XYZ file of N, CA and C in Angstrom:
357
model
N -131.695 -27.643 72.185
C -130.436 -27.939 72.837
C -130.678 -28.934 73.968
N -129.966 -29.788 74.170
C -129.920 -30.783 75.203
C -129.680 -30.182 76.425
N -130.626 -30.700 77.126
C -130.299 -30.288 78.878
C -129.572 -31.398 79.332
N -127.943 -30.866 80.153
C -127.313 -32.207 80.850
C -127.950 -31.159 82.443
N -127.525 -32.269 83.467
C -127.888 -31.865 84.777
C -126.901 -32.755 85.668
N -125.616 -32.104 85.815
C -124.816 -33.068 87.134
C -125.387 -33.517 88.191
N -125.442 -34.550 89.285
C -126.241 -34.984 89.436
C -125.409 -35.532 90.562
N -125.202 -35.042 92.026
C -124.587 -35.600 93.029
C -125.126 -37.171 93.562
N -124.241 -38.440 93.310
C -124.996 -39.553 93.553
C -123.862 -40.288 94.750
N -124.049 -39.831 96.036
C -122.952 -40.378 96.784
C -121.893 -39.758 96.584
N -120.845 -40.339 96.471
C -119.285 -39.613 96.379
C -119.219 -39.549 94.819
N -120.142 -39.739 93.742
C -119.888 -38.873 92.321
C -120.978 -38.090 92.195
N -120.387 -37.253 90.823
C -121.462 -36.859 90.471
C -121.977 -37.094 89.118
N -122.620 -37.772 88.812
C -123.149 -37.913 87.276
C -123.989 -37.081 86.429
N -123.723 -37.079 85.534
C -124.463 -36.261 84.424
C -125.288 -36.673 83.842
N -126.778 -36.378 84.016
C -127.892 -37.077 83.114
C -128.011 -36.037 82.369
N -128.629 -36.743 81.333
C -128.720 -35.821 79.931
C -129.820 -36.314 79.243
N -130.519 -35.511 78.888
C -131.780 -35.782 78.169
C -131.069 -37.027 76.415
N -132.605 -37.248 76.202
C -131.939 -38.179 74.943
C -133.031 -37.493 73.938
N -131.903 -37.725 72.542
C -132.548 -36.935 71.537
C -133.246 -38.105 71.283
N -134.432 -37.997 69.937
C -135.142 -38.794 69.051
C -134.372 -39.882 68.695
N -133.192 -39.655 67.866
C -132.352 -40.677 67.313
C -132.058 -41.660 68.553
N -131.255 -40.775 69.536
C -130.993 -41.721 70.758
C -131.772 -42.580 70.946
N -133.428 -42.212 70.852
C -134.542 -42.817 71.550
C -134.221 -44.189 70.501
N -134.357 -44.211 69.858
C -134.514 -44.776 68.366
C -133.281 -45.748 68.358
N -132.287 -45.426 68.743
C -131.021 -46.349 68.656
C -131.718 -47.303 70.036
N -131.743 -46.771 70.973
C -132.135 -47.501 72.398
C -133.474 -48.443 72.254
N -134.355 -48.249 71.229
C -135.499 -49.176 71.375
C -134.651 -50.576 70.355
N -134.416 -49.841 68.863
C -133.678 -51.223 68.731
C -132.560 -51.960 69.196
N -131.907 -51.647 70.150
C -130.678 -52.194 70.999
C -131.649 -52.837 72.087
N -132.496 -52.595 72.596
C -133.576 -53.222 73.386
C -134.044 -54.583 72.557
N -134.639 -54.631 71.663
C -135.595 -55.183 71.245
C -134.020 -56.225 70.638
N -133.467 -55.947 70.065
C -132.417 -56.528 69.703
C -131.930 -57.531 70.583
N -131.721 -57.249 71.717
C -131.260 -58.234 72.731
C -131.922 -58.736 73.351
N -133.126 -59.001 73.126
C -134.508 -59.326 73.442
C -135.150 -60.711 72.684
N -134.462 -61.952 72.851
C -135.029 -62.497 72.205
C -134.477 -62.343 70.594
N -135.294 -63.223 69.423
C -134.606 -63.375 68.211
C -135.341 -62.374 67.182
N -136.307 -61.777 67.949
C -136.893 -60.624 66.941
C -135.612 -59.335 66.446
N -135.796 -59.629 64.897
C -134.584 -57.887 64.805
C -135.908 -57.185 64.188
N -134.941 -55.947 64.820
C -135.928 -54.427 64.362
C -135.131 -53.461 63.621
N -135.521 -53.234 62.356
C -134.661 -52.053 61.469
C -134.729 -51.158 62.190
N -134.515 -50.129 61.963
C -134.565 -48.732 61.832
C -135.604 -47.977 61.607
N -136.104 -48.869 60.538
C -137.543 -48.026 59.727
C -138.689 -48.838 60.820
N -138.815 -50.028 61.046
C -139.948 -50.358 61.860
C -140.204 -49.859 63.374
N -138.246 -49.462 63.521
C -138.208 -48.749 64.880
C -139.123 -47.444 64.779
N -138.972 -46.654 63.800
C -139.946 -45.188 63.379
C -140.913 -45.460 63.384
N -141.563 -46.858 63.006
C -142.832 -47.328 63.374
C -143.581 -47.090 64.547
N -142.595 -47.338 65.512
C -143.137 -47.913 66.545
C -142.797 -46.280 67.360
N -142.314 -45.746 67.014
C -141.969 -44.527 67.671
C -143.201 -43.582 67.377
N -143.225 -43.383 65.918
C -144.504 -42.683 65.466
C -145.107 -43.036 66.190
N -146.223 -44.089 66.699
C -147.050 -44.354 66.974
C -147.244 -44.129 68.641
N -145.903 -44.272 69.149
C -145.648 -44.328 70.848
C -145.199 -43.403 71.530
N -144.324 -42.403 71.056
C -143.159 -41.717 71.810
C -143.945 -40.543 72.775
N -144.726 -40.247 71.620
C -145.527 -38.942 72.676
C -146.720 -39.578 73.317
N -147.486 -39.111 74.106
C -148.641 -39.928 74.567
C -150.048 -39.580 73.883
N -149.912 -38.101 73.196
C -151.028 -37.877 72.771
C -151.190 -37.466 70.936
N -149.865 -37.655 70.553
C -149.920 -36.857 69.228
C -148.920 -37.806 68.586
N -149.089 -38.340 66.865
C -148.119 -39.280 66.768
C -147.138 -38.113 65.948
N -145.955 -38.735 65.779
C -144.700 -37.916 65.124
C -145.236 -36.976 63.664
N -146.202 -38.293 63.040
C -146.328 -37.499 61.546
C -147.096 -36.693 61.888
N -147.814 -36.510 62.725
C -149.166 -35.251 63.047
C -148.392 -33.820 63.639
N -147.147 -34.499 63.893
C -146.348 -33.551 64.866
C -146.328 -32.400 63.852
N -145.484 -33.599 62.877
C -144.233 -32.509 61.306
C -145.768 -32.184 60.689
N -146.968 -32.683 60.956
C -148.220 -32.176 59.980
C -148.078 -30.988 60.658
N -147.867 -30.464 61.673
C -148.433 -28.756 62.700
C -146.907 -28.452 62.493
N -146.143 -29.087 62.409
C -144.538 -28.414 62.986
C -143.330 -28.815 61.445
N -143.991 -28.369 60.443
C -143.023 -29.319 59.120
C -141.307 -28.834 59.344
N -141.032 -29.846 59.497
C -139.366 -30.236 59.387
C -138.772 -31.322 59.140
N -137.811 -31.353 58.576
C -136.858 -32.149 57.785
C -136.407 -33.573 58.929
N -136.585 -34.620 58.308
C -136.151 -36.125 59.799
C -135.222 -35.577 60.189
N -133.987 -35.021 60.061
C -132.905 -34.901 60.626
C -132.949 -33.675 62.042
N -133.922 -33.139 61.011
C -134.028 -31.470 62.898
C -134.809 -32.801 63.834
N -136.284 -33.259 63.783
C -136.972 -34.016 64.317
C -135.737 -35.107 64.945
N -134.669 -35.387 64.472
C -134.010 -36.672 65.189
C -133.430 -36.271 65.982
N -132.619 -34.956 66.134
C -131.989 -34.018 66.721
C -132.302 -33.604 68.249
N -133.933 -33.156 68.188
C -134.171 -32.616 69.144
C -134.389 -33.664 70.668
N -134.380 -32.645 71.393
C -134.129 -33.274 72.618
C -135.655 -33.489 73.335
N -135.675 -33.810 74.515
C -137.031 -34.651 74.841
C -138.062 -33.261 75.357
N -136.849 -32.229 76.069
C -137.803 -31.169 76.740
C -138.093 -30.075 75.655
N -137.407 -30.471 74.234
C -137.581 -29.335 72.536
C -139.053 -30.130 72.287
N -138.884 -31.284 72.519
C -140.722 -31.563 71.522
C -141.291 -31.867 72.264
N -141.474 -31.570 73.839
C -142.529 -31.438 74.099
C -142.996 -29.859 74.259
N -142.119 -28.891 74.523
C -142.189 -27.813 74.012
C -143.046 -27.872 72.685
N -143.218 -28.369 71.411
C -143.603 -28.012 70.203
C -144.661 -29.197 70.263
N -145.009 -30.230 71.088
C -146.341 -30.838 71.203
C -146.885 -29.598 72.189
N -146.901 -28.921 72.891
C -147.497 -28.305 73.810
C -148.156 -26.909 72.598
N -146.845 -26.341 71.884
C -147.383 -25.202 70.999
C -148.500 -25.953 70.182
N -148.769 -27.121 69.560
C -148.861 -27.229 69.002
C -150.396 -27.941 69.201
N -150.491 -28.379 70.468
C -152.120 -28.202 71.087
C -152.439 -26.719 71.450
N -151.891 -25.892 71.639
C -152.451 -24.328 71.881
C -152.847 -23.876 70.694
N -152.212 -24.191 69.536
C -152.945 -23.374 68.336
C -154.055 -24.637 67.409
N -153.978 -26.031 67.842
C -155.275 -26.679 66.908
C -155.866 -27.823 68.320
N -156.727 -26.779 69.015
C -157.636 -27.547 70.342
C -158.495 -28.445 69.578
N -158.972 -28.143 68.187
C -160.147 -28.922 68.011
C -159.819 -30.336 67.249
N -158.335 -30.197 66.953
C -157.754 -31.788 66.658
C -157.247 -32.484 67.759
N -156.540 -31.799 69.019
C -156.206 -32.174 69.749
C -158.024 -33.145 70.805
N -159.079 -31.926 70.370
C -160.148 -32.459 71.307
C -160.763 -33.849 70.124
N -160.254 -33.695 68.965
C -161.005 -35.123 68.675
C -160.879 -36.240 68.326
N -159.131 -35.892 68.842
C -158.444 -37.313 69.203
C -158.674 -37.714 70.372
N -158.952 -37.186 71.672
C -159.437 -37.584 73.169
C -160.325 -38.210 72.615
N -161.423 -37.467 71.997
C -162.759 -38.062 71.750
C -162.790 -39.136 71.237
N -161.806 -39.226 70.493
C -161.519 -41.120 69.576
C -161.011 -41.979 70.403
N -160.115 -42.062 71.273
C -159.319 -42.463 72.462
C -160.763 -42.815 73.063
N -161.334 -42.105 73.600
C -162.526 -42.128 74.408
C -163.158 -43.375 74.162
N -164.241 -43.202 72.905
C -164.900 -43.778 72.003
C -164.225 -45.292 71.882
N -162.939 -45.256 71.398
C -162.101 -46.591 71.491
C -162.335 -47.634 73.122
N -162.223 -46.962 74.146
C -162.068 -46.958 75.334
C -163.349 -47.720 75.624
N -163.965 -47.460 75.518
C -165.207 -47.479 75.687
C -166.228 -48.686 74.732
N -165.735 -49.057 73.874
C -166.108 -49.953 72.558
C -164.927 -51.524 72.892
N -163.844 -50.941 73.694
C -163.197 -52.094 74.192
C -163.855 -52.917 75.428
N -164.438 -51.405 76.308
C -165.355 -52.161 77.844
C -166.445 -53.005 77.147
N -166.639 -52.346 75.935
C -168.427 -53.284 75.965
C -167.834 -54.725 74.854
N -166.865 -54.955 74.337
C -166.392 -55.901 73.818
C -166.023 -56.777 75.209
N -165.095 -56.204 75.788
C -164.598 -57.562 77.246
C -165.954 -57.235 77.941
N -166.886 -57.188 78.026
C -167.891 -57.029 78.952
C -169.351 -58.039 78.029
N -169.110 -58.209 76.720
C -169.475 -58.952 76.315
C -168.492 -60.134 76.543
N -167.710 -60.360 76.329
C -166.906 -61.621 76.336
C -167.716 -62.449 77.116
N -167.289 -61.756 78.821
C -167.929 -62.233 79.826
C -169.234 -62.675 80.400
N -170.374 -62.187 79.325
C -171.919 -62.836 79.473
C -171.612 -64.100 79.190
């Protein structure tokens, strides 16, 4: 369920409201859209979402620990999946630890690439 939160700003009060997946998803291509002459479907937008939205887990790894249908996944709201990224490092630490470890490894294989550049 979406959390709204009224929100005293001066003499109003506004309502922020969390944004579901889809939202997210409408808002990157309305971004990118008015951005210059690049267009972005829909489907490349999921691209780019898979790959970005969470910081540590991509979407398909999500529905790999959490299987559900695109439409629940588009649905939910920002404080529902991180709720179910959080369950979802408590019950598989040792995928969660060896993606750090790849991150790491990456990290690290980039310093000694720009660190070669520079000899």
């Amino acid at each position: 369920m979406r959390i709204e939160k009224p929100t005293p700003i001066g003499v109003h009060v506004i309502t922020i409201r969390e944004l579901t997946v889809a939202d997210i998803r409408a808002l990157l291509v309305a971004s990118i859209q008015q951005h210059g002459d690049v267009g972005l479907i829909p489907d490349q937008a999921d691209l780019i979402m898979n790959a970005t939205l969470l910081p540590d887990l991509r979407l398909d790894e999500l529905r790999a620990m959490a299987p559900m249908a695109q439409d629940v996944l588009d649905s939910l709201a920002d404080s529902e999946l991180q709720t179910l990224r959080d369950l979802c490092r408590e019950l598989n630490p040792l995928f969660f630890g060896m993606k750090a470890r790849l991150e790491q490894a990456k990290a690290q294989a980039e310093m000694i690439a720009l660190a070669q550049l520079n000899s």
